[in-house]
mmCIF file of C-alpha atoms and ligand atoms in Angstrom:
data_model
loop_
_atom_site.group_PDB
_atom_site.id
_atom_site.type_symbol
_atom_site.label_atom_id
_atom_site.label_comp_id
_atom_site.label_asym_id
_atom_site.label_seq_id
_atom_site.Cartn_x
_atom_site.Cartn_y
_atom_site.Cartn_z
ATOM 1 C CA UNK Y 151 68.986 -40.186 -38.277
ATOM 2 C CA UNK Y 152 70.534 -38.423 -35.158
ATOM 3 C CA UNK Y 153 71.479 -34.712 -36.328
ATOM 4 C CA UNK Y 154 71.874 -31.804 -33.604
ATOM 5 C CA UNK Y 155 72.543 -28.274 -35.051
ATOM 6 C CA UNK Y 156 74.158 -25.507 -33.019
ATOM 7 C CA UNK Y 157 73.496 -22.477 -34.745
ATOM 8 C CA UNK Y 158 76.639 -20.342 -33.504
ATOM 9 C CA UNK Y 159 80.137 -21.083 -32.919
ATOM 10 C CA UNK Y 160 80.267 -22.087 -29.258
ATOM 11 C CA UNK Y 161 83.229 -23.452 -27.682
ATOM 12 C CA UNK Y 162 84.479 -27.230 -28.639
ATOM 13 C CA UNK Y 163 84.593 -28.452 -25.041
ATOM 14 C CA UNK Y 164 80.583 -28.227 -25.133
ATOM 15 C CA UNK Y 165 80.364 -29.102 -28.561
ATOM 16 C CA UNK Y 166 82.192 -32.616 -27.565
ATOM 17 C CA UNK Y 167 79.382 -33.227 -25.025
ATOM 18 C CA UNK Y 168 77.209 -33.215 -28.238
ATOM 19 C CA UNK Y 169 79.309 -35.505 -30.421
ATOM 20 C CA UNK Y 170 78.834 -37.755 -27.931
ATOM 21 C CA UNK Y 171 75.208 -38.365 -28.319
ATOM 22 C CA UNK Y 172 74.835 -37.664 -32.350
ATOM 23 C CA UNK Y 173 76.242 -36.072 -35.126
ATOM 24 C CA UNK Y 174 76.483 -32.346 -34.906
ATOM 25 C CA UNK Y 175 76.358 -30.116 -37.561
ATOM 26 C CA UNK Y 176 77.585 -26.109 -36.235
ATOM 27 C CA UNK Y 177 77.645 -22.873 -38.492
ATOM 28 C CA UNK Y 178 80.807 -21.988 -37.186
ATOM 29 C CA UNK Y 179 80.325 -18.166 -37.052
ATOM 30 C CA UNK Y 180 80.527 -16.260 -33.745
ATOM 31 C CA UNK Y 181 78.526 -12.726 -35.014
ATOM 32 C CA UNK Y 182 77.096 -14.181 -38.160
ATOM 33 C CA UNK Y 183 73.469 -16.103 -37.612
ATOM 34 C CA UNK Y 184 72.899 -19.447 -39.857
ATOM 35 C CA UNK Y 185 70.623 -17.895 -43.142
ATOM 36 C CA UNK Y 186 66.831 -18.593 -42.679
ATOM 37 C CA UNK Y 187 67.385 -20.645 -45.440
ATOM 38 C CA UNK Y 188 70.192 -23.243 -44.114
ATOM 39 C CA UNK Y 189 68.750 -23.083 -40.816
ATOM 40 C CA UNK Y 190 65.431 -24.477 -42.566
ATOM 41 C CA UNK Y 191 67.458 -27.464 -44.370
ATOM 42 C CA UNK Y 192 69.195 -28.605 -41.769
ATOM 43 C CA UNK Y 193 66.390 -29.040 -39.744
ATOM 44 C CA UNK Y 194 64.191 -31.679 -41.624
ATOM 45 C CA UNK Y 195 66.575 -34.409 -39.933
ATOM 46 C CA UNK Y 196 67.376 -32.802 -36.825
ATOM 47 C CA UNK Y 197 66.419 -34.581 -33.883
ATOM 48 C CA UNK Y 198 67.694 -31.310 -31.613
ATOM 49 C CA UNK Y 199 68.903 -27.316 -32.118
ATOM 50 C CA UNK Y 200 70.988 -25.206 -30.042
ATOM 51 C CA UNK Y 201 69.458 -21.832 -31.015
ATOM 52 C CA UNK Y 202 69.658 -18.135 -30.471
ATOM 53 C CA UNK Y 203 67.649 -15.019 -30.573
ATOM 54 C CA UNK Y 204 68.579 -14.507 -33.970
ATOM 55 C CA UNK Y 205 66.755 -17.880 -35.243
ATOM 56 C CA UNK Y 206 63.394 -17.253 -35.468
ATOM 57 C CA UNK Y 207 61.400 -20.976 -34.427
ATOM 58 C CA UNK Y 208 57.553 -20.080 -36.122
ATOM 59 C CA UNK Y 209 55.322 -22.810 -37.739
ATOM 60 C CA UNK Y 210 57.047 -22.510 -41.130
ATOM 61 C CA UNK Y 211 60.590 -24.045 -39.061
ATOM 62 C CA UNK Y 212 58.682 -26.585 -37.402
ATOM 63 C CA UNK Y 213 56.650 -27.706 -40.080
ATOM 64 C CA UNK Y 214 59.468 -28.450 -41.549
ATOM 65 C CA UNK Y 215 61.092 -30.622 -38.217
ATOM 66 C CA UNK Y 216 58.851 -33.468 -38.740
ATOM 67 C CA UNK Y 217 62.030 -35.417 -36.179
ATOM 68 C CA UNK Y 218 62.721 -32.477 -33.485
ATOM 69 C CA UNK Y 219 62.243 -33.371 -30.248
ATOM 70 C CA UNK Y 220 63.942 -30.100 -28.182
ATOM 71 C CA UNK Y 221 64.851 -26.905 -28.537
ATOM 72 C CA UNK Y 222 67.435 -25.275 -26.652
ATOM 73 C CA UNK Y 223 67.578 -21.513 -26.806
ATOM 74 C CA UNK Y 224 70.827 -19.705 -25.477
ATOM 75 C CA UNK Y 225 68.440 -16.837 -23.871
ATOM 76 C CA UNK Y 226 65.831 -16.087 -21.302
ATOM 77 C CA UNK Y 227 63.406 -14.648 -23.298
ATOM 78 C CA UNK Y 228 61.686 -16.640 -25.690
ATOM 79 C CA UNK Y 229 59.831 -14.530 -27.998
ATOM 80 C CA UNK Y 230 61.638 -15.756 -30.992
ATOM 81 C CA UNK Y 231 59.545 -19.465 -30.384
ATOM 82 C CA UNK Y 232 56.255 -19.936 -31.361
ATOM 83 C CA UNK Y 233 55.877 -22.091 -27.812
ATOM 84 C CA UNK Y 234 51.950 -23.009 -28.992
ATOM 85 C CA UNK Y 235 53.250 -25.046 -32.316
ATOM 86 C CA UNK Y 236 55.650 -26.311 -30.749
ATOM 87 C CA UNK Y 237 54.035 -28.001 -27.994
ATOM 88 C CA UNK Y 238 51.492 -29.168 -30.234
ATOM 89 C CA UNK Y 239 53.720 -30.751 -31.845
ATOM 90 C CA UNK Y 240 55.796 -32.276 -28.722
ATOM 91 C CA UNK Y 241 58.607 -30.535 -28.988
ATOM 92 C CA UNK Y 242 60.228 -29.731 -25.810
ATOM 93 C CA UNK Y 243 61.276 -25.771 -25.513
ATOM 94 C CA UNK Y 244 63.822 -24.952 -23.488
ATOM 95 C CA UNK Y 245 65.651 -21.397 -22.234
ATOM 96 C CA UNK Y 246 68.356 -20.480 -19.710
ATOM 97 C CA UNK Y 247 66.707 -18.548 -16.828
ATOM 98 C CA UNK Y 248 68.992 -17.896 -13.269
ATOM 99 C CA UNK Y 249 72.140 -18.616 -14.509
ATOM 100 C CA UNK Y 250 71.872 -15.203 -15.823
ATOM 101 C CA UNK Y 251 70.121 -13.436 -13.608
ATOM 102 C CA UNK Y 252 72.591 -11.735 -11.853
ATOM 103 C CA UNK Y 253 75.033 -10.568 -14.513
ATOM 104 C CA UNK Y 254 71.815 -9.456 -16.250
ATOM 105 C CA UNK Y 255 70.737 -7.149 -13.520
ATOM 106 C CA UNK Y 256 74.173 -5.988 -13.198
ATOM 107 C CA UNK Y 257 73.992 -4.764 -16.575
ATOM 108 C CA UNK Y 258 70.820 -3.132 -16.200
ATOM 109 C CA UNK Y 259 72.295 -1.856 -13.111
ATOM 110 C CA UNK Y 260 75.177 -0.185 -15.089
ATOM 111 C CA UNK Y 261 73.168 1.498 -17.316
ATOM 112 C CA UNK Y 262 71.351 3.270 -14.604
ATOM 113 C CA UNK Y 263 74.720 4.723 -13.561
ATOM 114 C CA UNK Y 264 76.447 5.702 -16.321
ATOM 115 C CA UNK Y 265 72.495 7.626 -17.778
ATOM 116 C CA UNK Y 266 72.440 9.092 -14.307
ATOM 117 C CA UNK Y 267 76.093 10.312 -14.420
ATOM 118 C CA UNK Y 268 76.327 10.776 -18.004
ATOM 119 C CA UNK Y 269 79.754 8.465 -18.097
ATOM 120 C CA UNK Y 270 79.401 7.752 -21.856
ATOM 121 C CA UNK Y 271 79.132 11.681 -22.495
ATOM 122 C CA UNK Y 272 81.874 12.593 -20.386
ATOM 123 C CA UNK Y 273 84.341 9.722 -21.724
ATOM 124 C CA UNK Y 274 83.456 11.376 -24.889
ATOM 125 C CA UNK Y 275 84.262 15.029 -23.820
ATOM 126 C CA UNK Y 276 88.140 13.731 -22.300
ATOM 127 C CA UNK Y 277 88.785 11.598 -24.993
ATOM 128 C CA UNK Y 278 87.487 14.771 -27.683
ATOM 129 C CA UNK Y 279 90.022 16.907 -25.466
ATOM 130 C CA UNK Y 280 87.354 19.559 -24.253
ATOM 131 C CA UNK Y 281 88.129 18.917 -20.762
ATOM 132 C CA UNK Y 282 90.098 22.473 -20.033
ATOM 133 C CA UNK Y 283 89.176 23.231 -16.369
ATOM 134 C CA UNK Y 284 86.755 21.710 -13.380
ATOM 135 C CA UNK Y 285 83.306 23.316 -13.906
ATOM 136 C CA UNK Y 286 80.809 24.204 -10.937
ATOM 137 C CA UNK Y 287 77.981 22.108 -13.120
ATOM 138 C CA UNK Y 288 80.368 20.690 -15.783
ATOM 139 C CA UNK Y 289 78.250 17.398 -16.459
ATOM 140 C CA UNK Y 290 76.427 17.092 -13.383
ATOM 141 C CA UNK Y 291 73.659 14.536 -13.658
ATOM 142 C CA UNK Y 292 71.697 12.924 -11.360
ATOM 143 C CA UNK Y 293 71.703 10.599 -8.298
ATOM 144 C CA UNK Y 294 70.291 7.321 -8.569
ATOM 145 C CA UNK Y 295 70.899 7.354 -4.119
ATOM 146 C CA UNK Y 296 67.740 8.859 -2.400
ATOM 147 C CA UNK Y 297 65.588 8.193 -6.040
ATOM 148 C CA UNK Y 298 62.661 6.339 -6.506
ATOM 149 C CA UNK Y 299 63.127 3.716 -8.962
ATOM 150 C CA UNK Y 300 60.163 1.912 -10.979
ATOM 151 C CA UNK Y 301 60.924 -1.735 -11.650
ATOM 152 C CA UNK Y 302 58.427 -3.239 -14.711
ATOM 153 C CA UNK Y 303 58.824 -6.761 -14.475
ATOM 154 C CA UNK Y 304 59.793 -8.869 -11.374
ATOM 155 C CA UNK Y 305 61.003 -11.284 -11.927
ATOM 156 C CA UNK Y 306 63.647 -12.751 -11.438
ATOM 157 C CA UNK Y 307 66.169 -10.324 -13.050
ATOM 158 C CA UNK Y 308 63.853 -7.437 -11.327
ATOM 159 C CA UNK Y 309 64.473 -8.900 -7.859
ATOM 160 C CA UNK Y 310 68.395 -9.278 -8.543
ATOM 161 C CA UNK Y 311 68.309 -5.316 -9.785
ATOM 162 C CA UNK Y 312 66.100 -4.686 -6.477
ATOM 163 C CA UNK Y 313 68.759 -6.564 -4.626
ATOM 164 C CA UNK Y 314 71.576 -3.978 -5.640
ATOM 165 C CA UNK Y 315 69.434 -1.141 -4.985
ATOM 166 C CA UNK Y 316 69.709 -1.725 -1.264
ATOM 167 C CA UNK Y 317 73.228 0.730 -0.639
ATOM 168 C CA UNK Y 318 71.562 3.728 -2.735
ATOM 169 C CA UNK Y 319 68.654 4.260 0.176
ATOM 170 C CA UNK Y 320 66.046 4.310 -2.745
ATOM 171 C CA UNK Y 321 62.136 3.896 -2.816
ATOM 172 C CA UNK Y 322 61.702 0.748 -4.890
ATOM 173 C CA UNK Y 323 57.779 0.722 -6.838
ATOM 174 C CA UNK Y 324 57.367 -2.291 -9.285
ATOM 175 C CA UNK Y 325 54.743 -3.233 -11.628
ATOM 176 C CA UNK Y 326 54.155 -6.759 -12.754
ATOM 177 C CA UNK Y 327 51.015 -9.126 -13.721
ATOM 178 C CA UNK Y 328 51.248 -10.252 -10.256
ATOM 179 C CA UNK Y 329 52.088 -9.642 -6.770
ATOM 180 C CA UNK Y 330 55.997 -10.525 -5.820
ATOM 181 C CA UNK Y 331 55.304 -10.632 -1.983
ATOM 182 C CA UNK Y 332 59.167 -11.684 -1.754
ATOM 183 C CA UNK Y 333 59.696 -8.630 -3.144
ATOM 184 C CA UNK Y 334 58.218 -6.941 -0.707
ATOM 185 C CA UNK Y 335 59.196 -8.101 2.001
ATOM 186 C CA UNK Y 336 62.684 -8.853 0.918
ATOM 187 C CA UNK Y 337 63.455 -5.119 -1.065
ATOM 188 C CA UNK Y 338 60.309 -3.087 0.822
ATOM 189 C CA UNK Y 339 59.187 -2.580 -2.996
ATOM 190 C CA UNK Y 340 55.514 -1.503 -3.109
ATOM 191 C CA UNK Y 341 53.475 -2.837 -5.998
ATOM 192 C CA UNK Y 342 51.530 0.146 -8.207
ATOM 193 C CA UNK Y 343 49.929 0.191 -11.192
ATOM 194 C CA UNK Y 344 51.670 0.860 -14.044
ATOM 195 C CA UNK Y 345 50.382 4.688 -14.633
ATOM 196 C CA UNK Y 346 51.452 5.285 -10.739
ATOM 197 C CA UNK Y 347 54.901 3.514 -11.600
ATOM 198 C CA UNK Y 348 55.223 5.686 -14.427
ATOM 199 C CA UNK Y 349 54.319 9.141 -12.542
ATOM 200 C CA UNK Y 350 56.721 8.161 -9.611
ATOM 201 C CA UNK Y 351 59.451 7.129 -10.869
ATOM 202 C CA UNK Y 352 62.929 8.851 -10.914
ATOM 203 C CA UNK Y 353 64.263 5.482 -13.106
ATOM 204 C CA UNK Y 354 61.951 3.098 -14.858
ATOM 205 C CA UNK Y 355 63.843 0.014 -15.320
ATOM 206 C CA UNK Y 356 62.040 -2.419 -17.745
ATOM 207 C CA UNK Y 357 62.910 -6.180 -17.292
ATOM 208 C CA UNK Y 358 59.788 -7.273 -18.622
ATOM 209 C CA UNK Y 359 59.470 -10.166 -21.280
ATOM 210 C CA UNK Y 360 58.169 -9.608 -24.963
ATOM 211 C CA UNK Y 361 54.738 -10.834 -25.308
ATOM 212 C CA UNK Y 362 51.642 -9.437 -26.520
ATOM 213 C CA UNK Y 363 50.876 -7.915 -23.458
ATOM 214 C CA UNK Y 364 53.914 -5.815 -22.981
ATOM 215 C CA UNK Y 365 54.414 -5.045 -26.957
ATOM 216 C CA UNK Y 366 54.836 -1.283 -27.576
ATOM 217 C CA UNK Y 367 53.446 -0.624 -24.124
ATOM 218 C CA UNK Y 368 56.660 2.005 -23.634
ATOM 219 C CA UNK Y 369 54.439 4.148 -26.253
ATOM 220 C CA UNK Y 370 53.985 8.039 -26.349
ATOM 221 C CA UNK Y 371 51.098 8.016 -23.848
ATOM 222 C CA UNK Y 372 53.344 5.854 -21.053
ATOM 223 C CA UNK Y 373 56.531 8.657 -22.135
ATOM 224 C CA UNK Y 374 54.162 11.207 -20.881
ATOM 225 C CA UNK Y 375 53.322 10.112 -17.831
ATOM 226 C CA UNK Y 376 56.867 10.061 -16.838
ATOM 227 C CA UNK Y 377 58.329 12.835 -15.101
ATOM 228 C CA UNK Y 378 60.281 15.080 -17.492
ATOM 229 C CA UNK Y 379 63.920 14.321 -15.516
ATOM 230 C CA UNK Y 380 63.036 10.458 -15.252
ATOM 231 C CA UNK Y 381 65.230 7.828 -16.900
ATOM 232 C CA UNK Y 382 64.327 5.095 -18.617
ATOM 233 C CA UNK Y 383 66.444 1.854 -18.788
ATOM 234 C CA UNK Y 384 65.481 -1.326 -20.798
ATOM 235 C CA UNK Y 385 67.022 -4.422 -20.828
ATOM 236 C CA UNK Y 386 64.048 -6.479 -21.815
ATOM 237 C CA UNK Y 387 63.159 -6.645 -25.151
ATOM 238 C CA UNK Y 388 62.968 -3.768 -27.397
ATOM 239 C CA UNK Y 389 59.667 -4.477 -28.883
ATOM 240 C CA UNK Y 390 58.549 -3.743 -25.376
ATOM 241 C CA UNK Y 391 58.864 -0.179 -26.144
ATOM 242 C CA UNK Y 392 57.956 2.204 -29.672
ATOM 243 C CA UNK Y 393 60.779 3.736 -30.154
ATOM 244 C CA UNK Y 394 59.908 6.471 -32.633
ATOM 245 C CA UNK Y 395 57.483 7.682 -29.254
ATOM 246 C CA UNK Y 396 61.151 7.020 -27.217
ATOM 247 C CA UNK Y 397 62.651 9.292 -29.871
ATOM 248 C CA UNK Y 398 59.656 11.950 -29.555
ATOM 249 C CA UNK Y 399 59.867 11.622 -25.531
ATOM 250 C CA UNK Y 400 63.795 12.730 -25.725
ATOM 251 C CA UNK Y 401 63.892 15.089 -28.456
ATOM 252 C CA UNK Y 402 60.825 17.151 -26.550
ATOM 253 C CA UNK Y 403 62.086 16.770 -22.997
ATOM 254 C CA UNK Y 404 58.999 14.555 -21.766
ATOM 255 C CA UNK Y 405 62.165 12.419 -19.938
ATOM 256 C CA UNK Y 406 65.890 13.023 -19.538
ATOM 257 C CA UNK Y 407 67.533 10.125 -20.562
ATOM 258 C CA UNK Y 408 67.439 6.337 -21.562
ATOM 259 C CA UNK Y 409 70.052 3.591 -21.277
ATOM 260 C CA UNK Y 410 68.463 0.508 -24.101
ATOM 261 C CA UNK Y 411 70.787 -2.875 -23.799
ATOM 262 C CA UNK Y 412 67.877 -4.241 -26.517
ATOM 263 C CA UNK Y 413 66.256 -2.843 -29.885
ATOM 264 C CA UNK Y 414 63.536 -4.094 -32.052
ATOM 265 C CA UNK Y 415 65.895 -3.937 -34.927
ATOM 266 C CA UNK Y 416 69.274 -5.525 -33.559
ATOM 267 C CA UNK Y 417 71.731 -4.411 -34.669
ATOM 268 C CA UNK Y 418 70.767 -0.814 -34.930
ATOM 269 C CA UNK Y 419 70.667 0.765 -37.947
ATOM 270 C CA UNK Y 420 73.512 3.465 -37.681
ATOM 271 C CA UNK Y 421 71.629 6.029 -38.838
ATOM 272 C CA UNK Y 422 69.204 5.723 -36.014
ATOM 273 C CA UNK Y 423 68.460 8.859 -34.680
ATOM 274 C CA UNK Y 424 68.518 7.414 -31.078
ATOM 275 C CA UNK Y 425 72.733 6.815 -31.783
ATOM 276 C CA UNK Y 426 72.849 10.961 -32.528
ATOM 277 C CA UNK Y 427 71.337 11.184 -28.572
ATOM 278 C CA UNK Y 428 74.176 12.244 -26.678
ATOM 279 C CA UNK Y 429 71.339 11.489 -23.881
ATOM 280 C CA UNK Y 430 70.797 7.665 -24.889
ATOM 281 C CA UNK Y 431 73.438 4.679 -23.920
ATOM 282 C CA UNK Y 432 72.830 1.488 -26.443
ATOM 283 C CA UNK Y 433 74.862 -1.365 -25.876
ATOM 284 C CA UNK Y 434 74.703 -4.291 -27.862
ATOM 285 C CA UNK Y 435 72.371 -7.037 -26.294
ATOM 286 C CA UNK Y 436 74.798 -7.818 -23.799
ATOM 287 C CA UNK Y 437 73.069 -8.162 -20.512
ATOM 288 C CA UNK Y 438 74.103 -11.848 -19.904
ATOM 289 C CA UNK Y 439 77.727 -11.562 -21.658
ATOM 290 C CA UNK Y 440 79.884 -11.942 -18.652
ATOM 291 C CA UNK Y 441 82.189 -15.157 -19.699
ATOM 292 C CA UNK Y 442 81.166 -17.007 -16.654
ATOM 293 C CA UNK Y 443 77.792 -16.298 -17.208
ATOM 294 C CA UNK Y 444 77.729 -17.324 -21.262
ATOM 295 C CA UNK Y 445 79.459 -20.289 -20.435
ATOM 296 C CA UNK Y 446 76.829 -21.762 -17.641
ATOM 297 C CA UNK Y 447 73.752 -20.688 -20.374
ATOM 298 C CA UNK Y 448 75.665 -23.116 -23.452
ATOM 299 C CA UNK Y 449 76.071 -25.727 -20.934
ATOM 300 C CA UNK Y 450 72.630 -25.623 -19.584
ATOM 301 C CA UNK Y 451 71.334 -25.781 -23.247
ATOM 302 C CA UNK Y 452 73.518 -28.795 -23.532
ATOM 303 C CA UNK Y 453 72.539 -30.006 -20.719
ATOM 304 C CA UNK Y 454 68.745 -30.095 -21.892
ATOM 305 C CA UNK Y 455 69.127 -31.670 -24.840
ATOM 306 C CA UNK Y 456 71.218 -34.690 -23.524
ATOM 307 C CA UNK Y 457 68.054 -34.804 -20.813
ATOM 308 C CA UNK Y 458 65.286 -34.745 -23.425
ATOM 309 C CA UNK Y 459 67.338 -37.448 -26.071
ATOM 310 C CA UNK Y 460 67.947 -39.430 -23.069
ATOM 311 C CA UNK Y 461 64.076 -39.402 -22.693
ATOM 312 C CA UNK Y 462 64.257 -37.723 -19.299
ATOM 313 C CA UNK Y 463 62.788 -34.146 -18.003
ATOM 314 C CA UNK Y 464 64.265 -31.407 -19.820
ATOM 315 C CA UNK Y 465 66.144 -29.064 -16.694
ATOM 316 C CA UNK Y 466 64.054 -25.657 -17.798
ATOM 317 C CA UNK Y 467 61.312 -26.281 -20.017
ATOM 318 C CA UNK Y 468 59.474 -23.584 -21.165
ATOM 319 C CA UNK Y 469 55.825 -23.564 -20.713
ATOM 320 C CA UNK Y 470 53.384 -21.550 -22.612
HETATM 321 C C1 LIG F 252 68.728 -12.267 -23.568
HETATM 322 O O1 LIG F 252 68.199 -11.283 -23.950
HETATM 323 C C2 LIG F 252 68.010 -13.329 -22.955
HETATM 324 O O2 LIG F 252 66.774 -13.391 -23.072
HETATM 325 O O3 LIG F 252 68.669 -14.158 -22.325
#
């Protein structure tokens, strides 16, 4: 019994790499996830899985795994792996962290700029033909140069968005469970508590990973801290913030703007009163997709489980 399912159509050049260690089953969809319930069959006589996000890995899944030996998830984050069970049951858990972390940040990065200049709106107001003169104010926004930006999470995607900060002359705060004296030094970024991050900032730019620390802790009491022109930008996860408090915070004017690369419910539900926000940017969860990028994180997962059926170290193990 040597079975290795990839749960999404990824190119046949990596697939290959599989074939040559077992046989490899693949739901050959691109934007369609396996069903819970194939996912679930296959698995009993899987020795390995190339996952997603979209699969979710909790004790039901690996009760049923009774031969899995690793896990290789096409993401940074996680929070769709019940880590504990897992390791209880010594199965390696692995993820795809720095291969990503600068196209990541670069999204995160564009997000700040087209909120602050209002890009999306203004494409929108060409393309609808309303553009009849120059205006004195005609969508002025606001200037991410000179701001003070509030970074929750560095790590290593909050140092690369740090990084690019360094031509716009801002004032970098950052929260995070601890210290980043790199950070510091490196990007002059002062560490505050999260209330003072909130209060400061011009941008708040979450990075932060889903966990039950940072669930929901974007809520209406952190919205009103914030300073009633401040932006908020999250490319984390979107349980990290309640969005019918985001929704509250807009609609009343208790912040500006938002730019949200990740939702609890992806995809969005089109009726979503966030996508009526001429104020709000949503882009699919594509903070990693540059092809470069998406190619290094399916060969890295790839990678890891010819390491951990070869019975050596897994390259980036997860740890609880
Ligand atoms: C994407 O969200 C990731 O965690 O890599």
């Amino acid at each position: 019994m040597n079975k290795i399912i990839v749960t999404r159509q990824i190119p046949q050049k990596f697939i290959s790499q599989l074939e040559d260690i077992a046989e490899v089953v693949v739901w050959n969809e691109s934007l369609i996830p396996m069903p819970r319930d194939k996912f679930l069959a296959e698995v009993q006589d899987a020795i390995a899985c190339f996952i997603t996000l979209n699969e979710t890995i909790d004790e039901t899944c690996l009760a049923n795994a009774p031969h899995l030996k690793v896990i290789a998830n096409m993401a940074v984050g996680y929070d769709n792996i019940d880590v504990n069970i897992a390791k209880q049951k010594g199965i390696i858990v692995t993820n795809t962290p720095e291969v990503l972390t600068e196209t990541t940040a670069e999204l995160a990065f564009t997000l700040m700029l087209a909120t602050a200049r209002r890009i999306v709106e203004a494409e929108k107001y060409v393309q609808d033909g309303q553009w009849k003169s120059w205006g004195p104010y005609l969508l002025s926004g606001k200037d991410v140069y000179g701001s003070t930006i509030g970074i929750f999470g560095m790590g290593d995607i909050g140092k690369a968005f740090a990084k690019r900060l360094k031509g716009f002359d801002t004032n970098i705060l950052y929260h995070n469970r601890s210290r980043h004296e790199d950070a510091e030094r490196d990007y002059n970024a002062s560490f505050v508590s999260f209330e003072e991050l909130l209060e400061k900032s011009d941008f708040v730019v979450c990075t932060a990973p889903l966990t039950d620390e940072t669930k929901y802790k974007f809520n209406a009491e952190a919205f009103a801290k914030m300073k009633t022109d401040a932006i908020f930008i999250n490319i984390g996860r979107g349980a990290i913030v309640n969005e019918n408090d985001l929704v509250h915070a807009l609609n009343t004017g208790q912040i500006l703007a938002c730019g949200l690369d990740v939702l609890e419910q992806e995809p969005i539900d089109v009726e979503h009163p966030l996508l009526k926000m001429p104020n709000v940017v949503i882009v699919p969860h594509i903070g990693s997709a540059s092809e470069y990028t998406r190619d290094r994180m399916v060969q890295l997962c790839v990678d890891n489980i010819k390491a951990v059926l070869n019975n050596e170290p897994a390259i980036t193990p997860v740890s609880s």
